mmCIF file of C-alpha atoms in Angstrom:
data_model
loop_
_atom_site.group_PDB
_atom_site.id
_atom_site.type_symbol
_atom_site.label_atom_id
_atom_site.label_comp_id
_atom_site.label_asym_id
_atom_site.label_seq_id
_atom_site.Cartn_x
_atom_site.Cartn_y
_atom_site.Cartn_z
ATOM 1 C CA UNK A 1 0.000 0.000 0.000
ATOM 2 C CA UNK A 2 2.640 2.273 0.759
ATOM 3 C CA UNK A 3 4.589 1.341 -2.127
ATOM 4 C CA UNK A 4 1.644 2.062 -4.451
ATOM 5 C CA UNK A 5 1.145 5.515 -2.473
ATOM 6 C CA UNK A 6 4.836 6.269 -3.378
ATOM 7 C CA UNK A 7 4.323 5.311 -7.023
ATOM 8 C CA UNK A 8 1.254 7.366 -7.443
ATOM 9 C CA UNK A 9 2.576 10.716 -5.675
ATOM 10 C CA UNK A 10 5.722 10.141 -7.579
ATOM 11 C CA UNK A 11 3.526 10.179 -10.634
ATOM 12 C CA UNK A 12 1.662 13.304 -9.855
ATOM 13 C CA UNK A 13 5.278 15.201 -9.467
ATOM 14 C CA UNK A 14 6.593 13.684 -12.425
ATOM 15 C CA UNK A 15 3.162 14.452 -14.597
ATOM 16 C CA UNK A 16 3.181 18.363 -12.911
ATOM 17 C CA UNK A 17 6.882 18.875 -13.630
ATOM 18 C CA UNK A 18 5.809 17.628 -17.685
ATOM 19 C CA UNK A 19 3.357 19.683 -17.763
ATOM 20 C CA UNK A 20 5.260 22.717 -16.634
ATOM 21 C CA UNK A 21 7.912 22.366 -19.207
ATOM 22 C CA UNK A 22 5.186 21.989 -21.821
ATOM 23 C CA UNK A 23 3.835 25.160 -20.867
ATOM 24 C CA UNK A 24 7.136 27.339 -20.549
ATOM 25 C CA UNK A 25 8.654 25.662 -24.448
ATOM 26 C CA UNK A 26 5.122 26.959 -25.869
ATOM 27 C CA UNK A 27 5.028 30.362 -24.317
ATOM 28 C CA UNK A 28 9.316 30.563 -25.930
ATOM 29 C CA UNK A 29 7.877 29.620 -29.233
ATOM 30 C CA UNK A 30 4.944 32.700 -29.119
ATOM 31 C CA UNK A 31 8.354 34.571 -28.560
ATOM 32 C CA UNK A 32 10.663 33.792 -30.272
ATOM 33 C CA UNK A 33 9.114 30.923 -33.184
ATOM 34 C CA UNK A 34 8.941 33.254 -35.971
ATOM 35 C CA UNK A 35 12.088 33.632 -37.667
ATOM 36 C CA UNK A 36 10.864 35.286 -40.655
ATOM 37 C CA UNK A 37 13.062 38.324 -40.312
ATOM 38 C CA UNK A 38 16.497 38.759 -39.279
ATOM 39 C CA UNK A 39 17.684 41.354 -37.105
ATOM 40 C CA UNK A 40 20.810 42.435 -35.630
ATOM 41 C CA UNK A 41 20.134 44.074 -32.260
ATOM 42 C CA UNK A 42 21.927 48.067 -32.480
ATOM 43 C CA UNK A 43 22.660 51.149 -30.675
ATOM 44 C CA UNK A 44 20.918 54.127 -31.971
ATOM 45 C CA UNK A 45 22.705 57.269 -31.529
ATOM 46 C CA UNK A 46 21.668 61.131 -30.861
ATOM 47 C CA UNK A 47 22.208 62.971 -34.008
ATOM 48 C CA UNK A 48 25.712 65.212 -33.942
ATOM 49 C CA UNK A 49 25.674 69.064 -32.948
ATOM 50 C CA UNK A 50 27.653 69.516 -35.547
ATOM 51 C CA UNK A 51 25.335 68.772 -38.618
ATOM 52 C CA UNK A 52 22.440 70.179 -36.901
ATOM 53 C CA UNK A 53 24.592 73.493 -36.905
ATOM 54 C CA UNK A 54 24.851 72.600 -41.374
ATOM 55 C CA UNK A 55 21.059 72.570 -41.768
ATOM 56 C CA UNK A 56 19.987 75.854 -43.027
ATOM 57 C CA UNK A 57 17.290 77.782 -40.484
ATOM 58 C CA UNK A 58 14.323 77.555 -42.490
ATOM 59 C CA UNK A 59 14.799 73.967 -42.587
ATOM 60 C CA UNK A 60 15.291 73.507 -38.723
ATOM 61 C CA UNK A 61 12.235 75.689 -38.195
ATOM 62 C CA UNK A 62 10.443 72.759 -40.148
ATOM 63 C CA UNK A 63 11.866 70.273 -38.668
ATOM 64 C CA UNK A 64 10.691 71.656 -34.652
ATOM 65 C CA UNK A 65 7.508 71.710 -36.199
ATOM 66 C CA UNK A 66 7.283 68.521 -37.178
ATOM 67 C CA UNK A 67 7.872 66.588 -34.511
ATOM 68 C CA UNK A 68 5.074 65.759 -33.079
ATOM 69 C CA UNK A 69 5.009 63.245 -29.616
ATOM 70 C CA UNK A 70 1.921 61.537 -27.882
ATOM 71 C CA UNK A 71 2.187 60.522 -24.443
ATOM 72 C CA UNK A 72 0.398 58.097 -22.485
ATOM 73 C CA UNK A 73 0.700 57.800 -19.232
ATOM 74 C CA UNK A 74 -0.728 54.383 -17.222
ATOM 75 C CA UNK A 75 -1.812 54.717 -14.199
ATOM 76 C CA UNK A 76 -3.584 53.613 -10.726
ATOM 77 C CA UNK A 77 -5.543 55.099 -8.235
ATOM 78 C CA UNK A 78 -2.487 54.492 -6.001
ATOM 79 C CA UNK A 79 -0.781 56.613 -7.905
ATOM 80 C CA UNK A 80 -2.825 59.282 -7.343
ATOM 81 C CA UNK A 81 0.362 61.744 -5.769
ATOM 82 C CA UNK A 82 2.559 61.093 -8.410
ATOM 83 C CA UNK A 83 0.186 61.531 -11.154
ATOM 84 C CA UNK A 84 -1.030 64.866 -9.662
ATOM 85 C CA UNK A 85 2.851 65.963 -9.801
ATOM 86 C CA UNK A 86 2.881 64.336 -13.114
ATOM 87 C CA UNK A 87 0.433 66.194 -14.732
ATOM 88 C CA UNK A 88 1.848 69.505 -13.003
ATOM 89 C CA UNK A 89 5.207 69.448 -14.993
ATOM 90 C CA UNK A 90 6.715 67.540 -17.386
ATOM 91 C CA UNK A 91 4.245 66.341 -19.509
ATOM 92 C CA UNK A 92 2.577 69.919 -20.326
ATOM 93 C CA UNK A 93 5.741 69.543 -22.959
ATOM 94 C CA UNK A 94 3.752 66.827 -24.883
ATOM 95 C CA UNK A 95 2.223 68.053 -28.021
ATOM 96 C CA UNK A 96 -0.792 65.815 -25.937
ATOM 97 C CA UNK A 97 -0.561 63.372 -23.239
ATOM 98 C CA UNK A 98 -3.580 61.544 -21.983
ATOM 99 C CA UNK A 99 -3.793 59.332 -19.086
ATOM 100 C CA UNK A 100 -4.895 55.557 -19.094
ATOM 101 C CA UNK A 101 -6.089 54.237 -15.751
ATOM 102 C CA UNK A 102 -7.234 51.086 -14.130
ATOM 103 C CA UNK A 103 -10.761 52.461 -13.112
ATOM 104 C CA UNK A 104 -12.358 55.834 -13.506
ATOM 105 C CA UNK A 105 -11.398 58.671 -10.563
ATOM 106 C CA UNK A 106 -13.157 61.518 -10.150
ATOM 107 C CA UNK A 107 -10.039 63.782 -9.298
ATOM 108 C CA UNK A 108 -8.117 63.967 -12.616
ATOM 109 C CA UNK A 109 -9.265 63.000 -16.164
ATOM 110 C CA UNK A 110 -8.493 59.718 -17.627
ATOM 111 C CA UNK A 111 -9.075 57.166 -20.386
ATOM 112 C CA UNK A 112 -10.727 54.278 -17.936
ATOM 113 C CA UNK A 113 -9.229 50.657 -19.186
ATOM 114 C CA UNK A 114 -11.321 48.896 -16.183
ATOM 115 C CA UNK A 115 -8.449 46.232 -15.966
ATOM 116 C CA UNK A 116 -6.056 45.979 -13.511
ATOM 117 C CA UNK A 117 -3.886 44.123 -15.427
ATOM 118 C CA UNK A 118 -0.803 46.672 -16.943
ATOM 119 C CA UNK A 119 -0.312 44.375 -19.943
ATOM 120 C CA UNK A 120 -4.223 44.916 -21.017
ATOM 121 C CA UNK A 121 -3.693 48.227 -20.202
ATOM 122 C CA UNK A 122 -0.706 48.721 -22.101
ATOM 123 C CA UNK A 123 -2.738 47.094 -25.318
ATOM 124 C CA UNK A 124 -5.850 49.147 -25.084
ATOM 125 C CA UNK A 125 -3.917 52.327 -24.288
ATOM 126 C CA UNK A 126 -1.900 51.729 -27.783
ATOM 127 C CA UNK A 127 -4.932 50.386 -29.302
ATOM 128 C CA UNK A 128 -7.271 53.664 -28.258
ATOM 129 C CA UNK A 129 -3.998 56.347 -29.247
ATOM 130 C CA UNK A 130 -3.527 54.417 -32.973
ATOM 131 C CA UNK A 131 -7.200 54.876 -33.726
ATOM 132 C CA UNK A 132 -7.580 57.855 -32.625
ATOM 133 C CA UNK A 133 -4.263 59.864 -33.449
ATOM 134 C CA UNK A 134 -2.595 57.751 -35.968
ATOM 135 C CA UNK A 135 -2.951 61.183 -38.774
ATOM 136 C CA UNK A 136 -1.712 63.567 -36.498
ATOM 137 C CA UNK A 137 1.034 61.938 -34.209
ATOM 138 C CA UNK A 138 4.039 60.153 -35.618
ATOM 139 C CA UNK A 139 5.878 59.624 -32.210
ATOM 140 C CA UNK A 140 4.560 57.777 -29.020
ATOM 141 C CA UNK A 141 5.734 58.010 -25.713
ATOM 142 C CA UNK A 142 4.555 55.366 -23.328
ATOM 143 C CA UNK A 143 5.977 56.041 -19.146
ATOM 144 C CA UNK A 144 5.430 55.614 -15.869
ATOM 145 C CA UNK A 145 3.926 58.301 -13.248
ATOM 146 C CA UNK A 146 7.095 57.779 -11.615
ATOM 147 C CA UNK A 147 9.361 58.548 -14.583
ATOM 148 C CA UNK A 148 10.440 62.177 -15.689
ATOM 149 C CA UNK A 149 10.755 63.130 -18.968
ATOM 150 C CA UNK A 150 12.647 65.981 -20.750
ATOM 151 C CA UNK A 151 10.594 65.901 -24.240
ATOM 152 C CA UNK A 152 12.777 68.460 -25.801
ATOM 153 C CA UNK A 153 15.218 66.155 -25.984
ATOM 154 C CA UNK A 154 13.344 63.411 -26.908
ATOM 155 C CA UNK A 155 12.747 65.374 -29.609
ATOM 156 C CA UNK A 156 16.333 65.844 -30.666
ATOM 157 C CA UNK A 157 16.752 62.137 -30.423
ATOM 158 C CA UNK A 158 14.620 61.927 -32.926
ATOM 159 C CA UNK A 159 15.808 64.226 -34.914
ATOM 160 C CA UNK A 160 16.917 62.065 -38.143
ATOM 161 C CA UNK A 161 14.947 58.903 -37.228
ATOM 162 C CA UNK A 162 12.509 58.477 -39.772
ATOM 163 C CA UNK A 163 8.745 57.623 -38.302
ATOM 164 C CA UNK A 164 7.788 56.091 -41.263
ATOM 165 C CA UNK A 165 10.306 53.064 -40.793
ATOM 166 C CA UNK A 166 9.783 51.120 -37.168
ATOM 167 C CA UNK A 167 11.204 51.980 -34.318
ATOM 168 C CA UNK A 168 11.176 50.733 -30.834
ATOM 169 C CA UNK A 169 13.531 52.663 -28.712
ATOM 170 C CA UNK A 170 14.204 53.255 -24.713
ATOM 171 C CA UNK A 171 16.686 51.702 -22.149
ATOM 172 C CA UNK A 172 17.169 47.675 -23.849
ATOM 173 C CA UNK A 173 17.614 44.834 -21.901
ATOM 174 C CA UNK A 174 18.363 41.304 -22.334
ATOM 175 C CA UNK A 175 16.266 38.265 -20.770
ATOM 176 C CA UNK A 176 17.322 35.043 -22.526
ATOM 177 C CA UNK A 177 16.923 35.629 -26.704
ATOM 178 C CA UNK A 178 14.693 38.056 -25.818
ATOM 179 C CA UNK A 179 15.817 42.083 -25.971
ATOM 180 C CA UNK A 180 12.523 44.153 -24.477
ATOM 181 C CA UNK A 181 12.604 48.178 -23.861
ATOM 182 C CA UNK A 182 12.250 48.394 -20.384
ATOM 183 C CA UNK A 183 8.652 50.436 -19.075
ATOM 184 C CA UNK A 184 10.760 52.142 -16.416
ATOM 185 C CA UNK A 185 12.798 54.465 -18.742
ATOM 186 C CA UNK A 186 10.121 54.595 -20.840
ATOM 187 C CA UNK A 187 9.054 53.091 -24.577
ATOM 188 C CA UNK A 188 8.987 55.045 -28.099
ATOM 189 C CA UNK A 189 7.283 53.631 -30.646
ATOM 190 C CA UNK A 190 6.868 55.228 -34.281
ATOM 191 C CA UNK A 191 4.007 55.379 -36.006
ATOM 192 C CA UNK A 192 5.039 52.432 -38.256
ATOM 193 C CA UNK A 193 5.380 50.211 -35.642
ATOM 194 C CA UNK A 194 2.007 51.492 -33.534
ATOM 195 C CA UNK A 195 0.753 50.618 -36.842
ATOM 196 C CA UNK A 196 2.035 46.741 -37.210
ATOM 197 C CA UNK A 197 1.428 46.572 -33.223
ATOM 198 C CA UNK A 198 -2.207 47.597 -34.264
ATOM 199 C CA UNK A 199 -2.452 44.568 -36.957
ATOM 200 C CA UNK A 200 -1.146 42.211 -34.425
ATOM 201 C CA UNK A 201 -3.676 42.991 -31.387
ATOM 202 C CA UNK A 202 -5.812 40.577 -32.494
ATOM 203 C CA UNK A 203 -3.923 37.472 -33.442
ATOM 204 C CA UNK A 204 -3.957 35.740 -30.043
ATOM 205 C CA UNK A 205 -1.628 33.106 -31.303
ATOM 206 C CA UNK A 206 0.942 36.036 -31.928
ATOM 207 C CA UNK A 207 -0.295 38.528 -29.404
ATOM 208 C CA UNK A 208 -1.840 37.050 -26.799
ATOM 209 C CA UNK A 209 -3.761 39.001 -23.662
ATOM 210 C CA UNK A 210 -2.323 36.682 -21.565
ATOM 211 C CA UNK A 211 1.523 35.311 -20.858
ATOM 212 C CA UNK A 212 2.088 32.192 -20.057
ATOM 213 C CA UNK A 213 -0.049 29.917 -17.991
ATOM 214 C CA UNK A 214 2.413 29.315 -15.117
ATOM 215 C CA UNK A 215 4.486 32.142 -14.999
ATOM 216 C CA UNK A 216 3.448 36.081 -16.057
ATOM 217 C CA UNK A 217 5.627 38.293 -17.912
ATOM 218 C CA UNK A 218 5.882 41.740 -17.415
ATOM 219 C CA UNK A 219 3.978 44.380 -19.986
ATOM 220 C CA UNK A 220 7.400 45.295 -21.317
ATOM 221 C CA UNK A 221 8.715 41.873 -22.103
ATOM 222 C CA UNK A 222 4.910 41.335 -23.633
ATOM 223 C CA UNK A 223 4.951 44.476 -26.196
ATOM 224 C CA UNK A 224 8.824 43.005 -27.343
ATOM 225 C CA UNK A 225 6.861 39.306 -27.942
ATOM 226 C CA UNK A 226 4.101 41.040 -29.998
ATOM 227 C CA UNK A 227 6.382 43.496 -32.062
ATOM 228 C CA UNK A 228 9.084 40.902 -32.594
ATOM 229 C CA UNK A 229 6.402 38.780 -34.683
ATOM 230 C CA UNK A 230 5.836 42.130 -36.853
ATOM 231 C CA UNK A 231 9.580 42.424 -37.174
ATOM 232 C CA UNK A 232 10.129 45.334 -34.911
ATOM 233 C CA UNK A 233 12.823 45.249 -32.170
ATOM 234 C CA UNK A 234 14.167 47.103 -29.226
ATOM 235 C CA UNK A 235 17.211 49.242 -29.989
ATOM 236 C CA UNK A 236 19.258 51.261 -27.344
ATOM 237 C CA UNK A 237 18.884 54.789 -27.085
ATOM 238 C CA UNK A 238 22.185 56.856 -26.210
ATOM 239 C CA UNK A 239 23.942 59.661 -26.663
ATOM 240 C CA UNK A 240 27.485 60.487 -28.922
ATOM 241 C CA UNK A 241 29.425 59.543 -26.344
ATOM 242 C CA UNK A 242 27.200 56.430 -25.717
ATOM 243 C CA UNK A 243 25.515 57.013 -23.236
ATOM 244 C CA UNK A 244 22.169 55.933 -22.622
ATOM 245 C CA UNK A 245 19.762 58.860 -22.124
ATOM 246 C CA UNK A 246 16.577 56.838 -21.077
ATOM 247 C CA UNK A 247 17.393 55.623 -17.822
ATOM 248 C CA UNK A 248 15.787 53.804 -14.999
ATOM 249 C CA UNK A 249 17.124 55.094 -12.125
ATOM 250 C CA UNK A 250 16.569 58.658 -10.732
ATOM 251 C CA UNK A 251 19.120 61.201 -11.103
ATOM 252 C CA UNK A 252 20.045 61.111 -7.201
ATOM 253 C CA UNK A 253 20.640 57.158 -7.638
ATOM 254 C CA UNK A 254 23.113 57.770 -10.135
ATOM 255 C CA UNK A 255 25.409 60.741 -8.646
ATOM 256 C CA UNK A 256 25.265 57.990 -5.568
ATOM 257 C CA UNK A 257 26.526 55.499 -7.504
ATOM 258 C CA UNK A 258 29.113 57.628 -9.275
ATOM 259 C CA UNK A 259 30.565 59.046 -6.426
ATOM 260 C CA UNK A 260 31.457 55.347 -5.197
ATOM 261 C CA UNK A 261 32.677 54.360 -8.199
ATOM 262 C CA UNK A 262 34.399 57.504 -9.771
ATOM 263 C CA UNK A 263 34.347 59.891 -7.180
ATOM 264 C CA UNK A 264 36.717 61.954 -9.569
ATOM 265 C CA UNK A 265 34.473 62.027 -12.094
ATOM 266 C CA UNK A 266 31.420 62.035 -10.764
ATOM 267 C CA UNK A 267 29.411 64.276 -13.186
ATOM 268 C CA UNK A 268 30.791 62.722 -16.388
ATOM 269 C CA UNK A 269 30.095 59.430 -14.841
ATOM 270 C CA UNK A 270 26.648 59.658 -13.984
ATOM 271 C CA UNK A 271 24.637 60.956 -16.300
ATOM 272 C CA UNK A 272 24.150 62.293 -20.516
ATOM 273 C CA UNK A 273 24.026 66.261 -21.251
ATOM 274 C CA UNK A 274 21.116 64.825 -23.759
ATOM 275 C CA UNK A 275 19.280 62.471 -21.013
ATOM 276 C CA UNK A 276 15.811 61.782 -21.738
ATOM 277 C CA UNK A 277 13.947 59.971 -19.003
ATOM 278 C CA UNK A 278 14.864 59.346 -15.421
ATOM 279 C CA UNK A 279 12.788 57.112 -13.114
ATOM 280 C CA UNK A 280 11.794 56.118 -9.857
ATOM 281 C CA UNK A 281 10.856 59.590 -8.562
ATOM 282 C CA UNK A 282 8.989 60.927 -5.679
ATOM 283 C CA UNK A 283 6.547 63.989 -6.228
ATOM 284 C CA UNK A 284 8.621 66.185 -4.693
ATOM 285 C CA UNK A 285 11.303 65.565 -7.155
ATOM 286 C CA UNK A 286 9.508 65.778 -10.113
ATOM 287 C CA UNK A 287 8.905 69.428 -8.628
ATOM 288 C CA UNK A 288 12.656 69.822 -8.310
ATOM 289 C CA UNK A 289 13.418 68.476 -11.487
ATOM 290 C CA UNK A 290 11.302 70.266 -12.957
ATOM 291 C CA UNK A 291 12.902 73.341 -11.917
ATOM 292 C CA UNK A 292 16.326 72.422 -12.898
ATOM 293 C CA UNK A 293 15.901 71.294 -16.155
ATOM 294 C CA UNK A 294 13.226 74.268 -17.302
ATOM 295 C CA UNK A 295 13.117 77.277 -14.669
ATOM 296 C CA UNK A 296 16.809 77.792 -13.559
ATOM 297 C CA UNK A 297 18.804 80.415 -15.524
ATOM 298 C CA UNK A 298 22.380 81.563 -15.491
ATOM 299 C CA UNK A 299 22.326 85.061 -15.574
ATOM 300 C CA UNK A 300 23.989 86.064 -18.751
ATOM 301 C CA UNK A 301 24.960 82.891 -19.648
ATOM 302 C CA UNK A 302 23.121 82.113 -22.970
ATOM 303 C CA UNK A 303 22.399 78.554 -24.914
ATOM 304 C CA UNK A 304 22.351 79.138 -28.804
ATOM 305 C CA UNK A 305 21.209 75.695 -29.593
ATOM 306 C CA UNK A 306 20.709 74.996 -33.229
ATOM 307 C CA UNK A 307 17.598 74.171 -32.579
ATOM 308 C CA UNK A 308 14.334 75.398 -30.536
ATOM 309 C CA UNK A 309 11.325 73.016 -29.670
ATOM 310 C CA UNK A 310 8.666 74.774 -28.390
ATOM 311 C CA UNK A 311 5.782 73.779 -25.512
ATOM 312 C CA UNK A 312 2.478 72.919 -27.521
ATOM 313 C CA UNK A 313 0.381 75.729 -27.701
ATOM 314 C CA UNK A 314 -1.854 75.906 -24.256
ATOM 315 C CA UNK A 315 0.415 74.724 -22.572
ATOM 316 C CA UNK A 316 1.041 76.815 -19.203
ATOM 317 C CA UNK A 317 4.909 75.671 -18.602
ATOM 318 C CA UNK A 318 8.165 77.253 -19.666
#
């Protein structure tokens, strides 16, 4: 009796263990099974100063024009501090923003997704901007409440990256064969890829609503599985010095860390000049970031940068 109790619990192990590895090699293969397109993973680069200065100034006044970014912001009634202090600063830069939450709340307008699930809201955020925006947008920014954002240099970034080809840009990393933009620097999409994300929304076999059935991946790691099948994939964003300039980390984080580990070099080994996203910030220091990047002035000290992006008209922000 015992023996056959052994047997049979040995069995149900066994049978459980099967079944788990069954389930993790078919959730690799929605990631990773098409090989239809090859693709090098790359480090895209800020445009130089230097042949911004060569472009004559009609032609940069078109180009500031022309850029045009969307944000979306996700978030929870948690969140309710840092989306307040959102809302208050950075992202009065957008040409629009628009906030996605998990349920409707009465204190600040929002675009309910009544799911508390951030990969579902992730795909009917990007589902609800492409239908609605997809003729007068051809950059989106997706972030976090808790991630700062200087758009004007977003902008810049962008600067010879064509929206009509697809790109999928932010802080890269690596998890297996998988490379993913990570949703704490913040994702860029172009319009070309919002618009093979958009074709791929409903092809559950490609893009599924769900990860797999043991084990959840994160929204971030999702959005690389669904663009990879459309032959989009995440590239690094940094600067000419490479650098990356979407970063994860808040700006305080990384002076800490540099003054450990280059304490003689502390500000040219923490952060880019051209940084575009920090993360992991409290309310208070979007406030004081806010004021450092935008409000404070050397007196007499001028910047004659080649170029001049201007806040979206209403907006009530320097």
């Amino acid at each position: 009796m015992l023996s056959e109790s052994s047997s049979f619990l040995k069995g149900v192990m066994l049978g459980s263990i099967f079944c788990a590895l069954i389930t993790m090699l078919g959730h690799i293969r929605i990631g990773y099974g098409n090989r239809m397109y090859h693709h090098e993973h790359h480090h895209l680069q800020a445009p130089n100063k230097e042949d911004i200065l060569k472009i004559s100034e009609d032609e940069r006044m078109e180009l500031s024009k022309s850029f045009r970014v969307y944000c979306i912001i996700l978030v929870k009634p948690k969140d309710v501090s840092l989306w307040a202090a959102v809302k208050e600063t950075w992202t009065k830069h957008c040409d629009k923003v628009e906030f996605f939450s998990s349920e409707n709340v009465k204190v600040f307008e929002s675009v309910n997704m009544e799911t508390n699930d951030m990969w579902l809201m992730m795909r009917k955020a990007y589902k609800y901007a492409f239908d609605k925006y997809r003729d007068q947008y051809n950059w989106f920014f997706l972030a976090r409440p808790s991630t700062f954002a200087i758009i004007e240099n977003l902008k810049y970034f962008l600067l010879k990256k064509d929206p009509s080809q697809p790109f999928y840009l932010g802080h890269t990393i690596k998890s297996g064969d998988l490379e993913y933009v990570s949703v704490e620097g913040g994702i860029v999409l172009s319009i070309e890829s919002m618009k093979r994300l958009n074709s791929l929304l409903d092809v559950p076999e490609k893009c599924p609503e769900q990860g797999g059935m043991i084990w959840k991946i994160s929204e971030d790691k999702q959005l690389a599985v669904c663009l990879k099948y459309a032959g989009v994939f995440a590239e690094n964003a940094e600067d000419s010095e490479g650098k990356d300039v979407f970063n994860t980390k808040s700006v305080g984080l990384f002076i800490k860390e540099a003054m450990t580990n280059h304490p003689n070099l502390v500000v040219e080994g923490c952060c880019s000049d051209m940084a575009v996203t920090f993360n992991g910030l409290t309310p208070n220091q979007m406030h004081v970031m806010m004021y450092g990047v935008y409000r404070l002035r050397a007196f007499g000290h001028s910047f004659n940068d080649a170029l001049v992006f201007l806040p979206p008209n209403g907006s009530d922000n320097d």
